[in-house]
XYZ file of C-alpha atoms in Angstrom:
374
model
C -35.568 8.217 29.296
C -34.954 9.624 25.972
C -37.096 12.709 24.914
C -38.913 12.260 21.620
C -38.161 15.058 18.918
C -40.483 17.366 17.567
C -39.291 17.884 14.488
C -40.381 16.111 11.559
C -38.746 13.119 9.950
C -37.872 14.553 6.896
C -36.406 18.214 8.304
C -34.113 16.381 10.221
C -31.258 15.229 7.912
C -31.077 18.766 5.951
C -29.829 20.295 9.491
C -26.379 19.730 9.517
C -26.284 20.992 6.127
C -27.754 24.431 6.698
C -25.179 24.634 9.966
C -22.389 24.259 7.378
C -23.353 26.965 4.691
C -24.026 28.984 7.300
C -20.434 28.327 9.076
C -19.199 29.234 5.216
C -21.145 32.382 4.643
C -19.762 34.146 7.755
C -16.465 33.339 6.963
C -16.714 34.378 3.287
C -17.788 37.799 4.996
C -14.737 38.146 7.345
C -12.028 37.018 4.982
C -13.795 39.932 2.298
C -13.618 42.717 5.285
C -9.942 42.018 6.173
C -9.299 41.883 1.971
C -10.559 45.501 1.970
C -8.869 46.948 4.666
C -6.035 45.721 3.827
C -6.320 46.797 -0.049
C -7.154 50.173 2.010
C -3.866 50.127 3.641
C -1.916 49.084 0.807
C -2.464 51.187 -2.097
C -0.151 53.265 -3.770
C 0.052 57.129 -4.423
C -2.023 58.203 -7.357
C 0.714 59.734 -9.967
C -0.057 62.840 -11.430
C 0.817 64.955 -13.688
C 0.884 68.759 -12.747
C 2.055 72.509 -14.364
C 2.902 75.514 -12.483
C 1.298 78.745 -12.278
C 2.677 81.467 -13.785
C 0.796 84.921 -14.117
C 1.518 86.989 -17.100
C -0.504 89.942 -19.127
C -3.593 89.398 -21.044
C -2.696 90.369 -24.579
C -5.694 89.115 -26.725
C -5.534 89.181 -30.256
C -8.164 90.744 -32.775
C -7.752 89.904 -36.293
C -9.506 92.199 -39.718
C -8.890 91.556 -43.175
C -6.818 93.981 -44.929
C -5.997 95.158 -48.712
C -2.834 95.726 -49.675
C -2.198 99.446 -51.119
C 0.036 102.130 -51.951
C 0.596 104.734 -49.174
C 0.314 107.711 -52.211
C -1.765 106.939 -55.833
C -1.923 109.744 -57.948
C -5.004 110.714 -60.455
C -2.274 112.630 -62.885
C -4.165 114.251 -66.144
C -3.737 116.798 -68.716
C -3.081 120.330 -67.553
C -5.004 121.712 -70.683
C -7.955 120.296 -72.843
C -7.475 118.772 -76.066
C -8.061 115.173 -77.750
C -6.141 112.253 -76.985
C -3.768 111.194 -79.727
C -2.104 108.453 -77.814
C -1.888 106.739 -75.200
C 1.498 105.107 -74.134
C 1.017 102.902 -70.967
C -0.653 100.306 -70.214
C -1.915 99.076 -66.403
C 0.967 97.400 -64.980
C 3.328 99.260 -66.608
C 6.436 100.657 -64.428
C 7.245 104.043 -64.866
C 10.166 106.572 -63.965
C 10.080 110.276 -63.863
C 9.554 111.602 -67.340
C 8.441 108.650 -68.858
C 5.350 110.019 -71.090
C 1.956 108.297 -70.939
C -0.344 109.850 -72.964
C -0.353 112.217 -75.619
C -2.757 115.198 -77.276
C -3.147 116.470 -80.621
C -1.091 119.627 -80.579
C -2.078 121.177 -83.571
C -3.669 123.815 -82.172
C -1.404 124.265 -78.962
C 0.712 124.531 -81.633
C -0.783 127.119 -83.537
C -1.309 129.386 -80.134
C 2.631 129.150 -79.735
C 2.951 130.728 -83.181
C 0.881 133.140 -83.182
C 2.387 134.407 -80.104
C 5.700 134.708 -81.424
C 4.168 137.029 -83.951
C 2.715 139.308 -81.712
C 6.017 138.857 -79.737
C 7.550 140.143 -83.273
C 5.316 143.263 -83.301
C 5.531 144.221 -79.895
C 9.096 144.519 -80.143
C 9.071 146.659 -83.097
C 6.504 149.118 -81.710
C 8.637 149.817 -78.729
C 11.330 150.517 -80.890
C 9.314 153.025 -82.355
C 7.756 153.976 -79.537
C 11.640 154.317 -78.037
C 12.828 156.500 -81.278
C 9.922 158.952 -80.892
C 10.452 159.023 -77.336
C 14.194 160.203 -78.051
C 13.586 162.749 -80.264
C 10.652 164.174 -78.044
C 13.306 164.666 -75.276
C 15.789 166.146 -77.768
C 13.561 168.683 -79.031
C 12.109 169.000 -75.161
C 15.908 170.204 -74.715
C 16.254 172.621 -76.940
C 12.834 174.363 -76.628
C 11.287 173.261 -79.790
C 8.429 170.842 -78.384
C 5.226 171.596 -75.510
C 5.428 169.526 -72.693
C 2.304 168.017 -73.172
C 3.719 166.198 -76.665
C 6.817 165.290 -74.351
C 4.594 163.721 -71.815
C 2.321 161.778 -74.657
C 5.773 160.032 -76.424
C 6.560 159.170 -72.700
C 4.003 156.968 -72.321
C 3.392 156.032 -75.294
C 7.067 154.382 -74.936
C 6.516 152.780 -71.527
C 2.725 151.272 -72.797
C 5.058 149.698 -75.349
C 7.581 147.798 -73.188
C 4.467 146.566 -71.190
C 3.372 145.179 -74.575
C 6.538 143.636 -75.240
C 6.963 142.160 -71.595
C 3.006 140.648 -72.095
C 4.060 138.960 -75.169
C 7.038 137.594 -74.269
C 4.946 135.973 -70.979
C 2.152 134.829 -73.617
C 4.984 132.789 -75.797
C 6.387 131.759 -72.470
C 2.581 129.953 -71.742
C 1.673 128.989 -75.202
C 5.403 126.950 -74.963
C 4.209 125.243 -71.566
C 0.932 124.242 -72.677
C 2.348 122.671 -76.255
C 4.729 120.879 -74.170
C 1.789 119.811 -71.556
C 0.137 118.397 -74.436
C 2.756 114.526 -73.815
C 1.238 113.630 -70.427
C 4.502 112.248 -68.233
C 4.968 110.664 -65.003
C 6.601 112.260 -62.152
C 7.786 110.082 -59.988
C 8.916 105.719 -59.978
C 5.451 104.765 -59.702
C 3.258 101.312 -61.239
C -0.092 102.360 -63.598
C -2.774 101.250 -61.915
C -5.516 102.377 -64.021
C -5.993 104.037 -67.805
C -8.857 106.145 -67.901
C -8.460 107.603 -71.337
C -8.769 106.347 -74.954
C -7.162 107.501 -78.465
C -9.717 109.853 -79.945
C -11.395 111.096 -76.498
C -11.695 115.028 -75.903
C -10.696 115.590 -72.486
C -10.779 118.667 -70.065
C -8.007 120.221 -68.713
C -7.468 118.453 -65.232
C -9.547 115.234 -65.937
C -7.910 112.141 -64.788
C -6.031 110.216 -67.508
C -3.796 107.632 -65.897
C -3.286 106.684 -62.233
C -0.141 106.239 -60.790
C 0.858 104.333 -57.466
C 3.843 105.361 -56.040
C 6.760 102.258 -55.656
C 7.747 103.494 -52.058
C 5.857 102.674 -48.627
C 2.663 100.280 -48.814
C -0.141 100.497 -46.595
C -2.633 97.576 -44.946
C -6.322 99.029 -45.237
C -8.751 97.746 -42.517
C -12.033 99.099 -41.722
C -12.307 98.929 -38.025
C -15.843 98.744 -35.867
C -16.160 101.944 -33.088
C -15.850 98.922 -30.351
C -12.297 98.575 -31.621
C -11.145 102.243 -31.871
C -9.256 102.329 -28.514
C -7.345 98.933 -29.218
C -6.463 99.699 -33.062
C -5.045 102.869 -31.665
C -3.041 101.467 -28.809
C -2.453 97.753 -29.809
C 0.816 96.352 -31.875
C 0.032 95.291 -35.415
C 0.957 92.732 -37.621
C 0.385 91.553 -41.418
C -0.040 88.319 -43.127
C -0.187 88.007 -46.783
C -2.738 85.118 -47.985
C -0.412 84.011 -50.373
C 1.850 83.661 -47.615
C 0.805 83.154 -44.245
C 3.819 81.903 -42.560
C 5.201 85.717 -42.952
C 4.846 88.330 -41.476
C 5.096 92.127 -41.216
C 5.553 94.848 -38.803
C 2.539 97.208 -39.534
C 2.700 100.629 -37.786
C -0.742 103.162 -37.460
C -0.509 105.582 -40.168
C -4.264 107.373 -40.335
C -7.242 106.698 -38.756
C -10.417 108.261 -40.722
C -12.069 110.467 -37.722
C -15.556 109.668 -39.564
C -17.474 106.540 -39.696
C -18.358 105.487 -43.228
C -22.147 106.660 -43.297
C -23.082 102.546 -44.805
C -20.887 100.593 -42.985
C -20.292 102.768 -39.787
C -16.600 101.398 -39.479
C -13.520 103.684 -39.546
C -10.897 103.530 -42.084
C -7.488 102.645 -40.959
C -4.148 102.712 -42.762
C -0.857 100.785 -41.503
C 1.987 101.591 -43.343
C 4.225 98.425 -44.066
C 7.966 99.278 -44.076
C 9.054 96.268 -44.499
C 7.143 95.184 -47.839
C 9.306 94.501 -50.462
C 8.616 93.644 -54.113
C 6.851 90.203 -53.497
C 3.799 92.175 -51.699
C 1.708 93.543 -54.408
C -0.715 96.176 -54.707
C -4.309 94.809 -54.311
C -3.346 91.820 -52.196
C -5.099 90.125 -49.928
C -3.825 90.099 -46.157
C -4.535 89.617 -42.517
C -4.257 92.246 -39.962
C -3.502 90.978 -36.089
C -3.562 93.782 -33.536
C -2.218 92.375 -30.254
C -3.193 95.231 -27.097
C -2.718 94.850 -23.393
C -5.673 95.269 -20.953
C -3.275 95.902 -18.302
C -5.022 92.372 -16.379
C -2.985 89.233 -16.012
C -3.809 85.900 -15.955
C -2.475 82.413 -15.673
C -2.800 80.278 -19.160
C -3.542 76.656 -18.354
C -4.250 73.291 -20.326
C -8.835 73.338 -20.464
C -8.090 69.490 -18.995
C -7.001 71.104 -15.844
C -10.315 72.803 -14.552
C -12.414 70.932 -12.436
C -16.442 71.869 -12.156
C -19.165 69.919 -10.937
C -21.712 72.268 -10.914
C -20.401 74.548 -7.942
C -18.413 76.517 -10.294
C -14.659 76.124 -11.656
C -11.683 74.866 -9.309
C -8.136 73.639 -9.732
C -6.478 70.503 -7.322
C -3.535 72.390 -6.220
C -0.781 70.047 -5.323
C 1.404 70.115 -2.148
C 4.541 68.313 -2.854
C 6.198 68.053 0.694
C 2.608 65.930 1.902
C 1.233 64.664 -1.139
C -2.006 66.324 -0.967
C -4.382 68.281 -2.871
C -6.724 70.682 -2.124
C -9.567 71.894 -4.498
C -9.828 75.829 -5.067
C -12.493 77.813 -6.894
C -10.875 79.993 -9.244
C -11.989 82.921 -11.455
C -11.623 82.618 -15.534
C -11.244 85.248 -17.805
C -11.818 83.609 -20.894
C -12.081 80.240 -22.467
C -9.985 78.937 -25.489
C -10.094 75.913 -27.685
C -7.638 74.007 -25.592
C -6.828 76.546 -22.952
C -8.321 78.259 -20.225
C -7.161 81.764 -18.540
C -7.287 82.053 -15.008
C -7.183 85.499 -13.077
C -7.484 84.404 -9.555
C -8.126 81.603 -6.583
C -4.452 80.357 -6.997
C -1.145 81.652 -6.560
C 1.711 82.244 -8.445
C 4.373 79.278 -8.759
C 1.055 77.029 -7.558
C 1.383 73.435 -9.060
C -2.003 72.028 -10.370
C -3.230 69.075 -11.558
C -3.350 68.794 -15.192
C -5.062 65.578 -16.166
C -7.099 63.280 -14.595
C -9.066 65.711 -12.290
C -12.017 63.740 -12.170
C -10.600 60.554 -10.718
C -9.052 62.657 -7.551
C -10.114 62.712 -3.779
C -9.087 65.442 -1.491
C -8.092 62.203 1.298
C -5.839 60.249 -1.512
C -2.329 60.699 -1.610
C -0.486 61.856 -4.924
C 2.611 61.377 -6.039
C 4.150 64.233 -9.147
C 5.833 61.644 -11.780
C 6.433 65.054 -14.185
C 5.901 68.572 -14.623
C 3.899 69.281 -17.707
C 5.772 72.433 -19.256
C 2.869 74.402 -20.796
């Protein structure tokens, strides 16, 4: 006889139902397991792209701003005192040797010139004089008629003559030279680069008057911080005009001041340009670079190719036979806007990953689509 059911009436016709979405659920599961594994099994080698490793010297770059001037400017004045009459040049002015710039009232240079051509005038006729008397002393010295002590006075009184004349004749011979110092000229091809003297101004013998910058070899002028001494000295140098910054010019190290400046505490250095021509000016604005090896190399890579996540920075070095990578800690010298120099942890001739560091896994496979030249 039939067993009666326990379960309620209105349980029973929701059973089969529950049997079904079970059924469903399980193989939902299983069809979403062999999906995976075989996804797993069927995906492709990650392409990358990668650079090699290539070690080379550290050669950083320091960069000071520079002034443009002449390697020799002379302060050129009057070699006597007088008042300025004129003056000739103006700043800017080119100038060749003996080309006058500046000139003093001469009237009394003048004046010193003639009065010692008078005294040149007298001097000679005393020692002819003194020469007549000294002839006739001898004569009569000859013949017995004169002492020797009147010989021996017209003697000397003859050579104190000609030392007269000779002192005149050296007194015209100055009072010439300083009426002709009184027209200030130039001495060599040179540009005026200041006028300190005005018509009508009494100036001293030796005061500067007009300054004149020679036309030949120009200098870069840098002041240079004591940290910087050993580089300056050692480093190669290079200029850059403002005005013109896609030139540039060889710079060699001319003088370095062995004094700080007692405000500033920097050191003076000059670089003589030898290659400046007419379009660099005096006074211009310019850009030293001073390039010096430390002797260290270092690998220069793309700043998207380190890889850190907290345990310090690595590079995915690439194995092209297998398809591998394998993470390395590295050691960086320095950091740059878009690069990144590396002194050790890889190899030279290494190939690293360059992009897309963050998306590897040491077990994935990778395949090189191109070699990023960098």
């Amino acid at each position: 006889m039939q067993q009666p059911s326990l379960e309620p009436a209105a349980v029973r016709p929701f059973r089969p139902l529950a049997l079904v979405a079970a059924a469903a659920c399980l193989a939902l599961g299983l069809a979403g397991c062999t999906d995976s594994a075989a996804e797993q099994e069927a995906k492709p080698d990650r392409p990358v792209l990668v650079t090699k490793v290539h070690f080379e010297d550290i050669v950083p770059e320091r960069t000071f701003v520079a002034t443009i001037r002449p390697r020799v400017e002379s302060d050129i004045g009057f070699r006597v005192g007088g008042k300025v009459a004129r003056r000739l040049v103006q700043v800017g002015d080119k100038v060749t040797p003996g080309t006058p710039l500046a000139e003093l009232d001469a009237t009394d240079l003048r004046l010193q010139a003639e009065q010692a051509e008078a005294e040149l005038h007298a001097a000679r006729t005393a020692l002819a004089q003194a020469e007549a008397e000294e002839k006739r002393s001898t004569e009569l010295r000859r013949r017995g008629w004169a002492s020797e002590a009147a010989f021996d006075r017209q003697k000397a009184a003859a050579a104190e003559a000609r030392s007269r004349l000779a002192r005149a004749e050296r007194s015209v011979e100055l009072t010439r030279n300083n009426l002709s110092y009184a027209t200030l000229t130039a001495d060599t091809d040179g540009v005026v680069t200041a006028t300190l003297v005005e018509p009508g101004q009494v100036v001293a013998a030796g005061q500067t008057a007009i300054r004149v910058a020679r036309l030949g070899e120009k200098e870069a002028i840098v002041a240079v911080p004591e940290t910087l001494l050993g580089r300056v000295r050692q480093g190669e140098a290079t200029v850059t005009l403002w005005s013109d910054p896609d030139r540039r010019y060889a710079a060699r190290l001319r003088e370095l001041s062995p004094a700080a400046d007692p405000t500033t505490r920097t050191y003076l250095a000059r670089f003589s340009m030898p290659d400046a021509g007419d379009e660099v000016a005096f006074g211009m604005s310019a850009t030293l670079t001073v390039r010096g090896g430390t002797g260290e190399k270092a690998a220069r890579l793309p700043l998207s190719a380190l890889f850190n996540q907290g345990s310090g920075p690595a590079l995915w070095v690439v194995d092209r036979q297998t398809g591998s990578v394998a993470l390395k800690p590295v050691t960086v010298a320095r950091y740059d806007a878009r690069e990144v120099l590396v002194t050790g942890g890889v190899e030279e001739g290494d190939e690293i990953v360059a992009l897309g560091v963050q998306k590897l896994d040491p077990a994935q496979k990778v395949r090189v689509v191109e070699a990023l030249a960098y």
